[in-house]
mmCIF file with all atom_site columns, C-alpha atoms in Angstrom:
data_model
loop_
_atom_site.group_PDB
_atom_site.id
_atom_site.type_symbol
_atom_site.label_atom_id
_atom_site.label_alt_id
_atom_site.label_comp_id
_atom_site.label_asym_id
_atom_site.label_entity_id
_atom_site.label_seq_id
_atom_site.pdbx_PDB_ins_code
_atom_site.Cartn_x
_atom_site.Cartn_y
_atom_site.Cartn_z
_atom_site.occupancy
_atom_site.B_iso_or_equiv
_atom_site.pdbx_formal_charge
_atom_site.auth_seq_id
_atom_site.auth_comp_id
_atom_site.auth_asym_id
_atom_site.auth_atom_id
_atom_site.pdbx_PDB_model_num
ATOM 1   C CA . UNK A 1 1   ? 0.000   0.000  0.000  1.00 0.00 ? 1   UNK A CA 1
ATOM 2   C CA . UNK A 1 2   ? 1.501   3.377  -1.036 1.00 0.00 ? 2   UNK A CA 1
ATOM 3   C CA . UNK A 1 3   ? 1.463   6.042  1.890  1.00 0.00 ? 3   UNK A CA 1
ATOM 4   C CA . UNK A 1 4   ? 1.973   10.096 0.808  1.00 0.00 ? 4   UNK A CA 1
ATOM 5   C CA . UNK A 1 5   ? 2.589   11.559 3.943  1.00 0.00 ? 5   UNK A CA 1
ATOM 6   C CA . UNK A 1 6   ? 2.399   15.136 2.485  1.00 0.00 ? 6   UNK A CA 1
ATOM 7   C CA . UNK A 1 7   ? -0.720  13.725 0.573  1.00 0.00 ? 7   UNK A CA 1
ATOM 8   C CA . UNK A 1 8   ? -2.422  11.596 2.877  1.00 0.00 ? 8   UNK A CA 1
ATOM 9   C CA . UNK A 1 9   ? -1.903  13.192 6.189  1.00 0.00 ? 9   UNK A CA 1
ATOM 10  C CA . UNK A 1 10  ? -3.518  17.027 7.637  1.00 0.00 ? 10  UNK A CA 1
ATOM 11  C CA . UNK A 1 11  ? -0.628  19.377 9.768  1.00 0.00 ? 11  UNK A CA 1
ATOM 12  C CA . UNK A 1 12  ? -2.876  20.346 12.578 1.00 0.00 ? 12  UNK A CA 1
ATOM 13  C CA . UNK A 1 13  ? 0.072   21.565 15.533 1.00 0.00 ? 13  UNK A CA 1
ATOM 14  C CA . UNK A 1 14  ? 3.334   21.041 15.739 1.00 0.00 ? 14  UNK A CA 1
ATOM 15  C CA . UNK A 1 15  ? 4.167   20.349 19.566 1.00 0.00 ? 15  UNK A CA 1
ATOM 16  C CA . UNK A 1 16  ? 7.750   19.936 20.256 1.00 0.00 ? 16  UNK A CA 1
ATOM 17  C CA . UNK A 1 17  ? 11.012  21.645 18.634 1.00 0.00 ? 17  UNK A CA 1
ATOM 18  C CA . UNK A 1 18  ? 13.641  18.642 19.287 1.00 0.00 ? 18  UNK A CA 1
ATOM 19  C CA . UNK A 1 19  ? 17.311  19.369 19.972 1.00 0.00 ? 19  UNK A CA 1
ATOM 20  C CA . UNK A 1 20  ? 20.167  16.978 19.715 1.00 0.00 ? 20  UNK A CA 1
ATOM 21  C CA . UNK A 1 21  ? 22.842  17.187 21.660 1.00 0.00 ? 21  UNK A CA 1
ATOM 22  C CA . UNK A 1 22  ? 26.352  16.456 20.867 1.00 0.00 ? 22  UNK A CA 1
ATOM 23  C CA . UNK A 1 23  ? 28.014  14.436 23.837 1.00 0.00 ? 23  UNK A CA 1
ATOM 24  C CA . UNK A 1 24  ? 31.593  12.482 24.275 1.00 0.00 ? 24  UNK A CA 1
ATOM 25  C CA . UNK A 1 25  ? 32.405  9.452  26.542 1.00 0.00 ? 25  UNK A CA 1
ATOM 26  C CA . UNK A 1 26  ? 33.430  10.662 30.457 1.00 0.00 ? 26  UNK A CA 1
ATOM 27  C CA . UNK A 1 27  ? 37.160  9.965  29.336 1.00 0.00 ? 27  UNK A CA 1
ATOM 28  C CA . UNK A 1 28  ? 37.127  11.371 25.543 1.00 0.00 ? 28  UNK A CA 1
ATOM 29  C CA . UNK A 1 29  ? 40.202  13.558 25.297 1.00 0.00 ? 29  UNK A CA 1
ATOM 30  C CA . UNK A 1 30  ? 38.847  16.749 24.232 1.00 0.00 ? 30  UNK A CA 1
ATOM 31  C CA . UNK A 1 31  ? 36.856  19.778 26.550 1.00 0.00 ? 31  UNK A CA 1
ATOM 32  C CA . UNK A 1 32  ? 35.158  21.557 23.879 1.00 0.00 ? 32  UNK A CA 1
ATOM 33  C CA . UNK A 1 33  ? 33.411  21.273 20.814 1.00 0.00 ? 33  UNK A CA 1
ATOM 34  C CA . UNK A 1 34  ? 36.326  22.459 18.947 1.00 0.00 ? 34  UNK A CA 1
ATOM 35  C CA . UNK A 1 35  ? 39.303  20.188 20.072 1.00 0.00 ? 35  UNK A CA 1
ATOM 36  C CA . UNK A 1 36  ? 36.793  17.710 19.803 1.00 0.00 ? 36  UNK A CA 1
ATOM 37  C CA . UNK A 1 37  ? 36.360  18.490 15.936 1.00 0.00 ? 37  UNK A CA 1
ATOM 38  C CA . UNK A 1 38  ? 39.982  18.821 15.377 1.00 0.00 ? 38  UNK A CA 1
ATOM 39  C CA . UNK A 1 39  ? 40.560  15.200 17.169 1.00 0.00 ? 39  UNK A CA 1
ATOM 40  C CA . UNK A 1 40  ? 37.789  13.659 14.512 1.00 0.00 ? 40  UNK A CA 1
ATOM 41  C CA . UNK A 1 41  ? 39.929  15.158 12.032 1.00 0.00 ? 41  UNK A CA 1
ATOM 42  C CA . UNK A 1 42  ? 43.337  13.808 13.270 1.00 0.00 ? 42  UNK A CA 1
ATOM 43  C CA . UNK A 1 43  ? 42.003  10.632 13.867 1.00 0.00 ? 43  UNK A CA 1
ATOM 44  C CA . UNK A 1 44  ? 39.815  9.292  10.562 1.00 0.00 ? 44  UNK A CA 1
ATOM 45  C CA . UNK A 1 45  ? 38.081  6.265  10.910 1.00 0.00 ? 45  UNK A CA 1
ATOM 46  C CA . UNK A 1 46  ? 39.070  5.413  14.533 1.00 0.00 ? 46  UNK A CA 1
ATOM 47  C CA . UNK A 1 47  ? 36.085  7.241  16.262 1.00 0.00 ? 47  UNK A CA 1
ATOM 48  C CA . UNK A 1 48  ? 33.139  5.584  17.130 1.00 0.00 ? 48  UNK A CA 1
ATOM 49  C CA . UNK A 1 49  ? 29.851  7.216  17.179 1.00 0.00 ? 49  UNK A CA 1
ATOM 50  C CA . UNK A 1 50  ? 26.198  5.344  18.198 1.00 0.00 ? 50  UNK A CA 1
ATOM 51  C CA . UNK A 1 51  ? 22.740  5.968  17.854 1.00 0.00 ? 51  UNK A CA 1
ATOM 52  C CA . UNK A 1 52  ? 19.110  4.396  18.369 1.00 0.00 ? 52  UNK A CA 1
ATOM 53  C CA . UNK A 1 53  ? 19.433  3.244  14.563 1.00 0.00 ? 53  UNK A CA 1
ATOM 54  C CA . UNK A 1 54  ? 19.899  3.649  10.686 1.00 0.00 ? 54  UNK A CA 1
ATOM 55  C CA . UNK A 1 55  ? 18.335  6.928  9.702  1.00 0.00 ? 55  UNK A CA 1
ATOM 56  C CA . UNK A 1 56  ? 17.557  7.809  13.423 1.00 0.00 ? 56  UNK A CA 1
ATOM 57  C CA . UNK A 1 57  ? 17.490  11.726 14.006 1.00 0.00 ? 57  UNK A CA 1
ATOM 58  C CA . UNK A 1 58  ? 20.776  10.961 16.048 1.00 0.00 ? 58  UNK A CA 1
ATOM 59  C CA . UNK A 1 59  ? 22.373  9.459  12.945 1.00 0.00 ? 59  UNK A CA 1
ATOM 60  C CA . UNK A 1 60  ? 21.223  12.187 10.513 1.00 0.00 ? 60  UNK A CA 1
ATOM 61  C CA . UNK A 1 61  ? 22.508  14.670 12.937 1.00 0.00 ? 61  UNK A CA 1
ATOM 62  C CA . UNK A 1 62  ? 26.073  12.993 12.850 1.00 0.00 ? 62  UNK A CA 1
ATOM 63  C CA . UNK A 1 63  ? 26.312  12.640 9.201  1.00 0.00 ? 63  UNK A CA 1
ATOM 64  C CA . UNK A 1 64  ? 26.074  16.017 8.491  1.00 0.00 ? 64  UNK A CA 1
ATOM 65  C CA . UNK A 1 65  ? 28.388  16.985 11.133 1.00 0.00 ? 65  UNK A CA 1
ATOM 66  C CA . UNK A 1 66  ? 30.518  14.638 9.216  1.00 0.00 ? 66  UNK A CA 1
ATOM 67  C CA . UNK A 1 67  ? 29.521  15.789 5.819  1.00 0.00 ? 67  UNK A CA 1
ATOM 68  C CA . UNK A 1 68  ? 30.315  19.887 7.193  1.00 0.00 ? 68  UNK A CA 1
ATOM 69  C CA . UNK A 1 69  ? 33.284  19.094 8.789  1.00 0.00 ? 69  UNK A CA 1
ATOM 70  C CA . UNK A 1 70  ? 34.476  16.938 6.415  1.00 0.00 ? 70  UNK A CA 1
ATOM 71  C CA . UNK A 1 71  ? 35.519  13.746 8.879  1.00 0.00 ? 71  UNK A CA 1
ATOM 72  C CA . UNK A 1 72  ? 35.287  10.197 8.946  1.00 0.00 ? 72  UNK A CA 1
ATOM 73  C CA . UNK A 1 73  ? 33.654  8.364  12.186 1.00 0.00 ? 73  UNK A CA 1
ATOM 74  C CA . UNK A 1 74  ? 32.214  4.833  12.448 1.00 0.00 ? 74  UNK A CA 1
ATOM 75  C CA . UNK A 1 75  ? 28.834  4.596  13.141 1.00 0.00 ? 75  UNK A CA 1
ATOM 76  C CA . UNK A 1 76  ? 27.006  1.518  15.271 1.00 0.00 ? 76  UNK A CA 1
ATOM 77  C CA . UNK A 1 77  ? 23.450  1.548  15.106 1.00 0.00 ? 77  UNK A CA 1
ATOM 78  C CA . UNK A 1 78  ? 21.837  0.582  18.450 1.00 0.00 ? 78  UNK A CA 1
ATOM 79  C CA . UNK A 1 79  ? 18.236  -1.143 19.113 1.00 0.00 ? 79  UNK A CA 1
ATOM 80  C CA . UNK A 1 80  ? 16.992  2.238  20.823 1.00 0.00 ? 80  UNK A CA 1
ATOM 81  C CA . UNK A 1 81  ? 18.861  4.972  22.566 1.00 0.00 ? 81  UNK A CA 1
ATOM 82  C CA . UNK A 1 82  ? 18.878  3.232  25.967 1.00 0.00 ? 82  UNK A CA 1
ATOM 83  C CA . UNK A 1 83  ? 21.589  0.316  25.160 1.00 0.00 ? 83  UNK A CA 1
ATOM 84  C CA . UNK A 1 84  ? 23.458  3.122  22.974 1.00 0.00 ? 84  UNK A CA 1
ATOM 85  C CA . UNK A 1 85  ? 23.765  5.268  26.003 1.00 0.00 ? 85  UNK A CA 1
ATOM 86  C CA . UNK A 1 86  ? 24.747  2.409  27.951 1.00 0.00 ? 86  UNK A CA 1
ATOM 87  C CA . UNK A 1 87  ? 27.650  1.810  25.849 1.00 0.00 ? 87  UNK A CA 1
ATOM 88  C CA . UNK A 1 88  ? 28.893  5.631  25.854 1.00 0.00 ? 88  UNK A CA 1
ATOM 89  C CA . UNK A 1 89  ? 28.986  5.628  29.112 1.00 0.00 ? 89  UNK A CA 1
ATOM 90  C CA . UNK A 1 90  ? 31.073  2.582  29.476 1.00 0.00 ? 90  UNK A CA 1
ATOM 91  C CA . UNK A 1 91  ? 33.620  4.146  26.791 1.00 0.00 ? 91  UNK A CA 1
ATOM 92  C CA . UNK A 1 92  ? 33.009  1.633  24.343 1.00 0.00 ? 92  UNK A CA 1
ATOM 93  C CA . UNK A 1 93  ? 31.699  4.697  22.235 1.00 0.00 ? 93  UNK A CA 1
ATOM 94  C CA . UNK A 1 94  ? 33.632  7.914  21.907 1.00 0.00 ? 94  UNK A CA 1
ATOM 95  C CA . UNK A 1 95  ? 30.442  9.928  21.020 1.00 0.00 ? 95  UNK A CA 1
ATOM 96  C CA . UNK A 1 96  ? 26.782  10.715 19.914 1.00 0.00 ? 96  UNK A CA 1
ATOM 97  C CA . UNK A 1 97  ? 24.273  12.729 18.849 1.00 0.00 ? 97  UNK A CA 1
ATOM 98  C CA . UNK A 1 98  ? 21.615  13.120 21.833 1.00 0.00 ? 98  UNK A CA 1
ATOM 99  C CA . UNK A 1 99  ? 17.866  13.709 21.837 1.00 0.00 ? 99  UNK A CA 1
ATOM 100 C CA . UNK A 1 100 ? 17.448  14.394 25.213 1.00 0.00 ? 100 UNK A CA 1
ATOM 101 C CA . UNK A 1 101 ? 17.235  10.407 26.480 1.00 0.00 ? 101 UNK A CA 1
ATOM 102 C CA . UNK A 1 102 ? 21.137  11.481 28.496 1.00 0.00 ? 102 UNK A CA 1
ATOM 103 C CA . UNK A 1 103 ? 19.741  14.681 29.915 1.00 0.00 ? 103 UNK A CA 1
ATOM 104 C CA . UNK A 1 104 ? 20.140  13.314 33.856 1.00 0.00 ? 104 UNK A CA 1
ATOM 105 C CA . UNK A 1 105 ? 23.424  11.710 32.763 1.00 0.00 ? 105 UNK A CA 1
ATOM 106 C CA . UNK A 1 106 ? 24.566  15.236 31.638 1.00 0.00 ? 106 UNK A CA 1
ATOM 107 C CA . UNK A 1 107 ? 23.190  16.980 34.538 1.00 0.00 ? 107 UNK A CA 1
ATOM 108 C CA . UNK A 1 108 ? 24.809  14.457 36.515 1.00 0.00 ? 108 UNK A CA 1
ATOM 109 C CA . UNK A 1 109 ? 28.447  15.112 34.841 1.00 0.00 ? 109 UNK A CA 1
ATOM 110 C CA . UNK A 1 110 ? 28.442  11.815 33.596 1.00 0.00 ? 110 UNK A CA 1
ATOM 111 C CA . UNK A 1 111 ? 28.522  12.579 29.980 1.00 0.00 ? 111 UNK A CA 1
ATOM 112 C CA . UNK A 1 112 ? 30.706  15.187 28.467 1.00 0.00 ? 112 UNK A CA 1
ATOM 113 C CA . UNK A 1 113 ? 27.831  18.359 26.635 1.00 0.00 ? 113 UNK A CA 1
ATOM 114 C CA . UNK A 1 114 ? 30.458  19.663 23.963 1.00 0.00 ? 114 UNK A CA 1
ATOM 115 C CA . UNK A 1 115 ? 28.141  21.371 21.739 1.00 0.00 ? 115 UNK A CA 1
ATOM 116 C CA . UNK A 1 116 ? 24.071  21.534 20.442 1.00 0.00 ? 116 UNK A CA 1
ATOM 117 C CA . UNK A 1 117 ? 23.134  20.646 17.275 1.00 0.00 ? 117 UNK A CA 1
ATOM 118 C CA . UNK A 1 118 ? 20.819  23.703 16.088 1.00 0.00 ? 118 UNK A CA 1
ATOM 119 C CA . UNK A 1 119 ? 20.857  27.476 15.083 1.00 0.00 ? 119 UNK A CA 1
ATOM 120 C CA . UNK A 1 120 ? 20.552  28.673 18.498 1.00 0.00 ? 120 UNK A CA 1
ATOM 121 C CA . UNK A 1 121 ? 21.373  27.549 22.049 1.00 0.00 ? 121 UNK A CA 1
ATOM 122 C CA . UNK A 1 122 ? 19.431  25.390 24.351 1.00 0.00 ? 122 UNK A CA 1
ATOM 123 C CA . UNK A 1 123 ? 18.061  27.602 27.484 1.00 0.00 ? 123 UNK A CA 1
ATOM 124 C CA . UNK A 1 124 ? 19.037  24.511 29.638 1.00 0.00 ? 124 UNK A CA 1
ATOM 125 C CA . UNK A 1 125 ? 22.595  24.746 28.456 1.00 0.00 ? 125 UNK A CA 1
ATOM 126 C CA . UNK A 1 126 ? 23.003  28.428 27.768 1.00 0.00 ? 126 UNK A CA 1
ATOM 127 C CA . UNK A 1 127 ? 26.710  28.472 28.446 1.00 0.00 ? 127 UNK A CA 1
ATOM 128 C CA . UNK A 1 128 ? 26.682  25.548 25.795 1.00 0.00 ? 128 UNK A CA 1
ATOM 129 C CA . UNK A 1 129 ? 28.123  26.857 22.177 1.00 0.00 ? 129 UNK A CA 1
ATOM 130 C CA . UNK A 1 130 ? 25.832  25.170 19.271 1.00 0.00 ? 130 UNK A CA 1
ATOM 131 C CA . UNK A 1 131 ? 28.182  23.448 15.970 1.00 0.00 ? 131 UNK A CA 1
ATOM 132 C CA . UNK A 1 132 ? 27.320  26.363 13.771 1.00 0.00 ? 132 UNK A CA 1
ATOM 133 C CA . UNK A 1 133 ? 29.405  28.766 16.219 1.00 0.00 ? 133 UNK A CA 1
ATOM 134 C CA . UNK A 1 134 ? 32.065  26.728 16.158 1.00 0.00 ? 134 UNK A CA 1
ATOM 135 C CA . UNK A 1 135 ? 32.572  26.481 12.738 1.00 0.00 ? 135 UNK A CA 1
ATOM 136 C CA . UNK A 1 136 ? 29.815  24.170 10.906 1.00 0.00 ? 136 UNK A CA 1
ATOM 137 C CA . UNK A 1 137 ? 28.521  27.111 9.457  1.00 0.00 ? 137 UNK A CA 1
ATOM 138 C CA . UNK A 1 138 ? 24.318  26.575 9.095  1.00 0.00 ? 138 UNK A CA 1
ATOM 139 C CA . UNK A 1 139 ? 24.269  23.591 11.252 1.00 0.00 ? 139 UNK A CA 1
ATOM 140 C CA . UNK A 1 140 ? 20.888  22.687 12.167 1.00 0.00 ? 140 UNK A CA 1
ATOM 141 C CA . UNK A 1 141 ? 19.687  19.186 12.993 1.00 0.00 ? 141 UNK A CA 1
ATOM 142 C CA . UNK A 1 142 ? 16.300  20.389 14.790 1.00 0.00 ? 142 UNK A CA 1
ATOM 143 C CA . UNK A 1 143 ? 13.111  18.403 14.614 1.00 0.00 ? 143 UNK A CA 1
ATOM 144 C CA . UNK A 1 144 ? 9.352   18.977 15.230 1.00 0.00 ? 144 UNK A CA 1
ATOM 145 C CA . UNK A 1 145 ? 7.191   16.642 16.266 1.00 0.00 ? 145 UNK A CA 1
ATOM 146 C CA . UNK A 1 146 ? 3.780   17.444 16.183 1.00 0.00 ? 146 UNK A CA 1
ATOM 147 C CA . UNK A 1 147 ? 0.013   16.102 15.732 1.00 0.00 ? 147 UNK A CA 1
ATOM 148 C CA . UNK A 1 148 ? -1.942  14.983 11.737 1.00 0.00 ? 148 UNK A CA 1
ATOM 149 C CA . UNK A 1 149 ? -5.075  14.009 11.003 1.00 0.00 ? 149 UNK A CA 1
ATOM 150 C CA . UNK A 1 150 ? -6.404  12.223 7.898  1.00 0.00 ? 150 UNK A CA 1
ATOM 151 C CA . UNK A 1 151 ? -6.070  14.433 4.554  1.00 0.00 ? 151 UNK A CA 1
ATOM 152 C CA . UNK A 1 152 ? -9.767  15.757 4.130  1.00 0.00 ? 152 UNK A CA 1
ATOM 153 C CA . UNK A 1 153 ? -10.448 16.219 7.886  1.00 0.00 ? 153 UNK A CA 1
ATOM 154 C CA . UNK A 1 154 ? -12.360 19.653 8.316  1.00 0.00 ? 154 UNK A CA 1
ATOM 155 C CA . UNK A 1 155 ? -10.330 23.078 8.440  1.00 0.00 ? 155 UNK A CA 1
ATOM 156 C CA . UNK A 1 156 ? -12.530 24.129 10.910 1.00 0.00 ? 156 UNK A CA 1
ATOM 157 C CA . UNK A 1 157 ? -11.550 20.904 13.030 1.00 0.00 ? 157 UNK A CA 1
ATOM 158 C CA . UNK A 1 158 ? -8.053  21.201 12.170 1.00 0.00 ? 158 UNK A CA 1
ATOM 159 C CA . UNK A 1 159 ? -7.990  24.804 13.453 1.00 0.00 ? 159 UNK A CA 1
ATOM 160 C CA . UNK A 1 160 ? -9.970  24.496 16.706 1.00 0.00 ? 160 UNK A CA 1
ATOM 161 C CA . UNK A 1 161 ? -7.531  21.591 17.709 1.00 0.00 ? 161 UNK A CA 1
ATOM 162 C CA . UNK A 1 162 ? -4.963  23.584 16.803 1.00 0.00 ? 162 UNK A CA 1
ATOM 163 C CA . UNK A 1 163 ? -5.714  26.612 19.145 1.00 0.00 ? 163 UNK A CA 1
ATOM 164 C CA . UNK A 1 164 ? -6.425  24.052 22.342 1.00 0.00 ? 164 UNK A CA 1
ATOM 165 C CA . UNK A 1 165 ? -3.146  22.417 21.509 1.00 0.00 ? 165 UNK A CA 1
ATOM 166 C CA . UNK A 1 166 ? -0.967  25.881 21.195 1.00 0.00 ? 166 UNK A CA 1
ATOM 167 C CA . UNK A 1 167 ? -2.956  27.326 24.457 1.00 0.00 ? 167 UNK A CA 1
ATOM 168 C CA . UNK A 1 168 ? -1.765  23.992 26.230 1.00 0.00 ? 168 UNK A CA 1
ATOM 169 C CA . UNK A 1 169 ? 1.567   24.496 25.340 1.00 0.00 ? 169 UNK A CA 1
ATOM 170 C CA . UNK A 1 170 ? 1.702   27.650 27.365 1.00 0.00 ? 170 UNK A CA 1
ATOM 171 C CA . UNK A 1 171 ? 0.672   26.301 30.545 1.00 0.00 ? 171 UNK A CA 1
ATOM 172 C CA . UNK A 1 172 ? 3.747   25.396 32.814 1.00 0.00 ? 172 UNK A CA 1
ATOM 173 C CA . UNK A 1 173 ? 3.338   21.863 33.178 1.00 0.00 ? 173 UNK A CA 1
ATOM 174 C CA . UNK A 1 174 ? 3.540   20.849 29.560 1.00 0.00 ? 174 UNK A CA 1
ATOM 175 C CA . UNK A 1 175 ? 6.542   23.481 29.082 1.00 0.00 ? 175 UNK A CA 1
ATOM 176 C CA . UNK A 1 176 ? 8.183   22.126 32.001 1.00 0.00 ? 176 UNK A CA 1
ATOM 177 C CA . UNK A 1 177 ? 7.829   18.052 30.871 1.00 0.00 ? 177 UNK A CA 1
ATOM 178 C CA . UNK A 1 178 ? 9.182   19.285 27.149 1.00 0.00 ? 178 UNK A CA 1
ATOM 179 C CA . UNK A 1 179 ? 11.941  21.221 28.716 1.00 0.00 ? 179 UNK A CA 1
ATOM 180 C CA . UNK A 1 180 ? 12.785  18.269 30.796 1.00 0.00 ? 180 UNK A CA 1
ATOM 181 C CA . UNK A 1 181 ? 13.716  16.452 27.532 1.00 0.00 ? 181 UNK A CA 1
ATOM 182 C CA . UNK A 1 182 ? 15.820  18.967 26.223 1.00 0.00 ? 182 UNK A CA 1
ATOM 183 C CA . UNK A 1 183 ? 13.307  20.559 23.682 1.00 0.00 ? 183 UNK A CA 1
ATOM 184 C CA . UNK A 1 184 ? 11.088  23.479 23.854 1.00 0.00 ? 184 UNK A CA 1
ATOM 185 C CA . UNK A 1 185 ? 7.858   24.114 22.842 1.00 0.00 ? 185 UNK A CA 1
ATOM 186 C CA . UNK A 1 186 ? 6.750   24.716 19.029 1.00 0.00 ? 186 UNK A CA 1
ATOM 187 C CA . UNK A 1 187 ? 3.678   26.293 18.770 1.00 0.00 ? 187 UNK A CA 1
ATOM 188 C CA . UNK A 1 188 ? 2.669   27.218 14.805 1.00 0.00 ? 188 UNK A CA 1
ATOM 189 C CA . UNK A 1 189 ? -0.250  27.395 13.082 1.00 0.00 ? 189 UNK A CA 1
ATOM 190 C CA . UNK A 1 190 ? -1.104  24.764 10.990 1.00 0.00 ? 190 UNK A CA 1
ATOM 191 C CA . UNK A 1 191 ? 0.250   26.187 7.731  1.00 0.00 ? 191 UNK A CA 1
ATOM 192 C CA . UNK A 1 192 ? 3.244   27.019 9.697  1.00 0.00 ? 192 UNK A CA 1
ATOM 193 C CA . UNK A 1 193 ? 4.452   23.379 10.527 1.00 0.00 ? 193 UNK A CA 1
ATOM 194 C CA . UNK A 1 194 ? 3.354   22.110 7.327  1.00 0.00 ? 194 UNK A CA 1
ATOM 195 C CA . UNK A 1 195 ? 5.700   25.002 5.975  1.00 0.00 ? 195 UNK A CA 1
ATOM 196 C CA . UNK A 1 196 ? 8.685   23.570 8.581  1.00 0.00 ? 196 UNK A CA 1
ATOM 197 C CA . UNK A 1 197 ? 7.688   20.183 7.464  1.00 0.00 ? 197 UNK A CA 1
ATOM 198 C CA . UNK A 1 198 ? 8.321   20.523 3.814  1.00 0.00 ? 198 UNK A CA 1
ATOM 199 C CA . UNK A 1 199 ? 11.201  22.518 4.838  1.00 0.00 ? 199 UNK A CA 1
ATOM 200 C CA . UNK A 1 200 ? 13.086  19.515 7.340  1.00 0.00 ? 200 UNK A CA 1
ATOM 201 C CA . UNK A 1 201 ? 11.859  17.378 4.459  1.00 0.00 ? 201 UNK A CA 1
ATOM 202 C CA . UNK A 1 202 ? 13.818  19.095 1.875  1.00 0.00 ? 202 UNK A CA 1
ATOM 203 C CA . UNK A 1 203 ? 16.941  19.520 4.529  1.00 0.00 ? 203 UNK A CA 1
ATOM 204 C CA . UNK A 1 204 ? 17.199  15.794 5.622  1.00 0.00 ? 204 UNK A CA 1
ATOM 205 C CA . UNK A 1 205 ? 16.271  14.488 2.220  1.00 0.00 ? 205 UNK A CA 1
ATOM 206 C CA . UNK A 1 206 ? 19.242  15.515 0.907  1.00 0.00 ? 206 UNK A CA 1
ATOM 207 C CA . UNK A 1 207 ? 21.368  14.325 3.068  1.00 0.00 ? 207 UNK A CA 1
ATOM 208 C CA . UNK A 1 208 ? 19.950  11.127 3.469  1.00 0.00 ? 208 UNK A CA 1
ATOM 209 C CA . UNK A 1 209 ? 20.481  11.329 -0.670 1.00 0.00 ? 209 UNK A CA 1
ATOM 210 C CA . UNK A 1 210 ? 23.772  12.380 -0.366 1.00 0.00 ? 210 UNK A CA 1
ATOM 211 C CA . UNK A 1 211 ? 25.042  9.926  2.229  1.00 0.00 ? 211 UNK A CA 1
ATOM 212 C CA . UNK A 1 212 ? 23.378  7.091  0.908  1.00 0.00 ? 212 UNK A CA 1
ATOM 213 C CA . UNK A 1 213 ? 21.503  6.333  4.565  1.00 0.00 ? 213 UNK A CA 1
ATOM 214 C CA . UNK A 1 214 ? 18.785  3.332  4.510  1.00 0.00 ? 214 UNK A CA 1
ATOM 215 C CA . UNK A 1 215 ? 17.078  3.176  7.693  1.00 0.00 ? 215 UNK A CA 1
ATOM 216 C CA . UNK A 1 216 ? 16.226  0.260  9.114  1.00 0.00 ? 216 UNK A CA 1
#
């Protein structure tokens, strides 16, 4: 059965702006996002990066840091983020590309936070440089999750939902749990995230193109 998702499904809120966050192994020899880019270029091919699978938002994210900075890393693709994790804090992984899954472990100074993988800084980590001030010019590995209905549902529907969705994402407690995770709140209308889905679309399609990913 063939499945359009820009066809067959209605944008109705988008809910959640997801940041990933770059983090080493306790003992990775670097303190900062830029030594840390200058050891993946000293070292090609003897890095090992993880994540929760093949075309997972963590491996995107790390294949165009390796595509903008030009580097060569190994990746191992996990069963979920959990046994990844696991293994980078072990030290049988040098580093990954984090959706929020490490945030106690980072709190906790467990896990080395070199750097955040988006235009702008996360207000949990303000002191936190993202990749595109240190160098990877444009580097943005965001996503948005949100909510679709079926393709045909009513616009008056779709718009009402909307508005209850966006007004719930103002009260603390929803902030708060998203924040917890290490995103923040996306409230658009719904032309809006359909515009920032065909837009992440675009973005990620390409690079999945031009790295020749296959998910699993």
């Amino acid at each position: 059965m063939s499945f359009d998702p820009s066809k067959d499904l209605e944008p109705v809120a988008a809910v959640a702006r997801v940041l990933v966050f770059l983090v080493t192994s306790p003992g990775f020899p670097a303190k900062d996002a830029k030594e840390f880019l200058a050891q993946l270029k000293a070292r090609p091919g003897k890095l090992s990066f993880g994540s929760p699978g093949n075309g997972s938002s963590p491996h995107l994210a790390a294949e165009m840091m390796k595509s903008q900075a030009n580097v060569f890393a190994t990746h191992v693709p996990y069963r979920g983020a959990a046994p990844a994790l696991t293994d980078l804090l072990a030290g049988q992984l040098d580093f990954l590309f984090d959706p929020g899954v490490a945030m106690p472990h980072i709190k906790a100074g467990k896990l080395k936070l070199l750097a955040v993988g988006s235009l702008k800084r996360s207000p949990l980590f303000p002191d936190v440089p993202t990749l595109d001030e240190v160098g990877l010019k444009g580097f943005d590995a965001d996503t948005v999750f949100g909510l679709y209905a079926p393709a045909g549902t009513p616009a008056d529907f779709v718009n009402r939902l909307n508005r209850e969705i966006n007004k719930a994402l103002a009260l603390p407690g929803p902030r708060e749990r998203i924040a917890a995770l290490g995103g923040e709140p996306a409230p658009m209308t719904p032309a809006q995230f359909h515009a920032k889905a065909l837009e992440d679309g675009v973005r990620f399609g390409k690079l999945i193109r031009e790295r020749k990913i296959v998910g699993d």
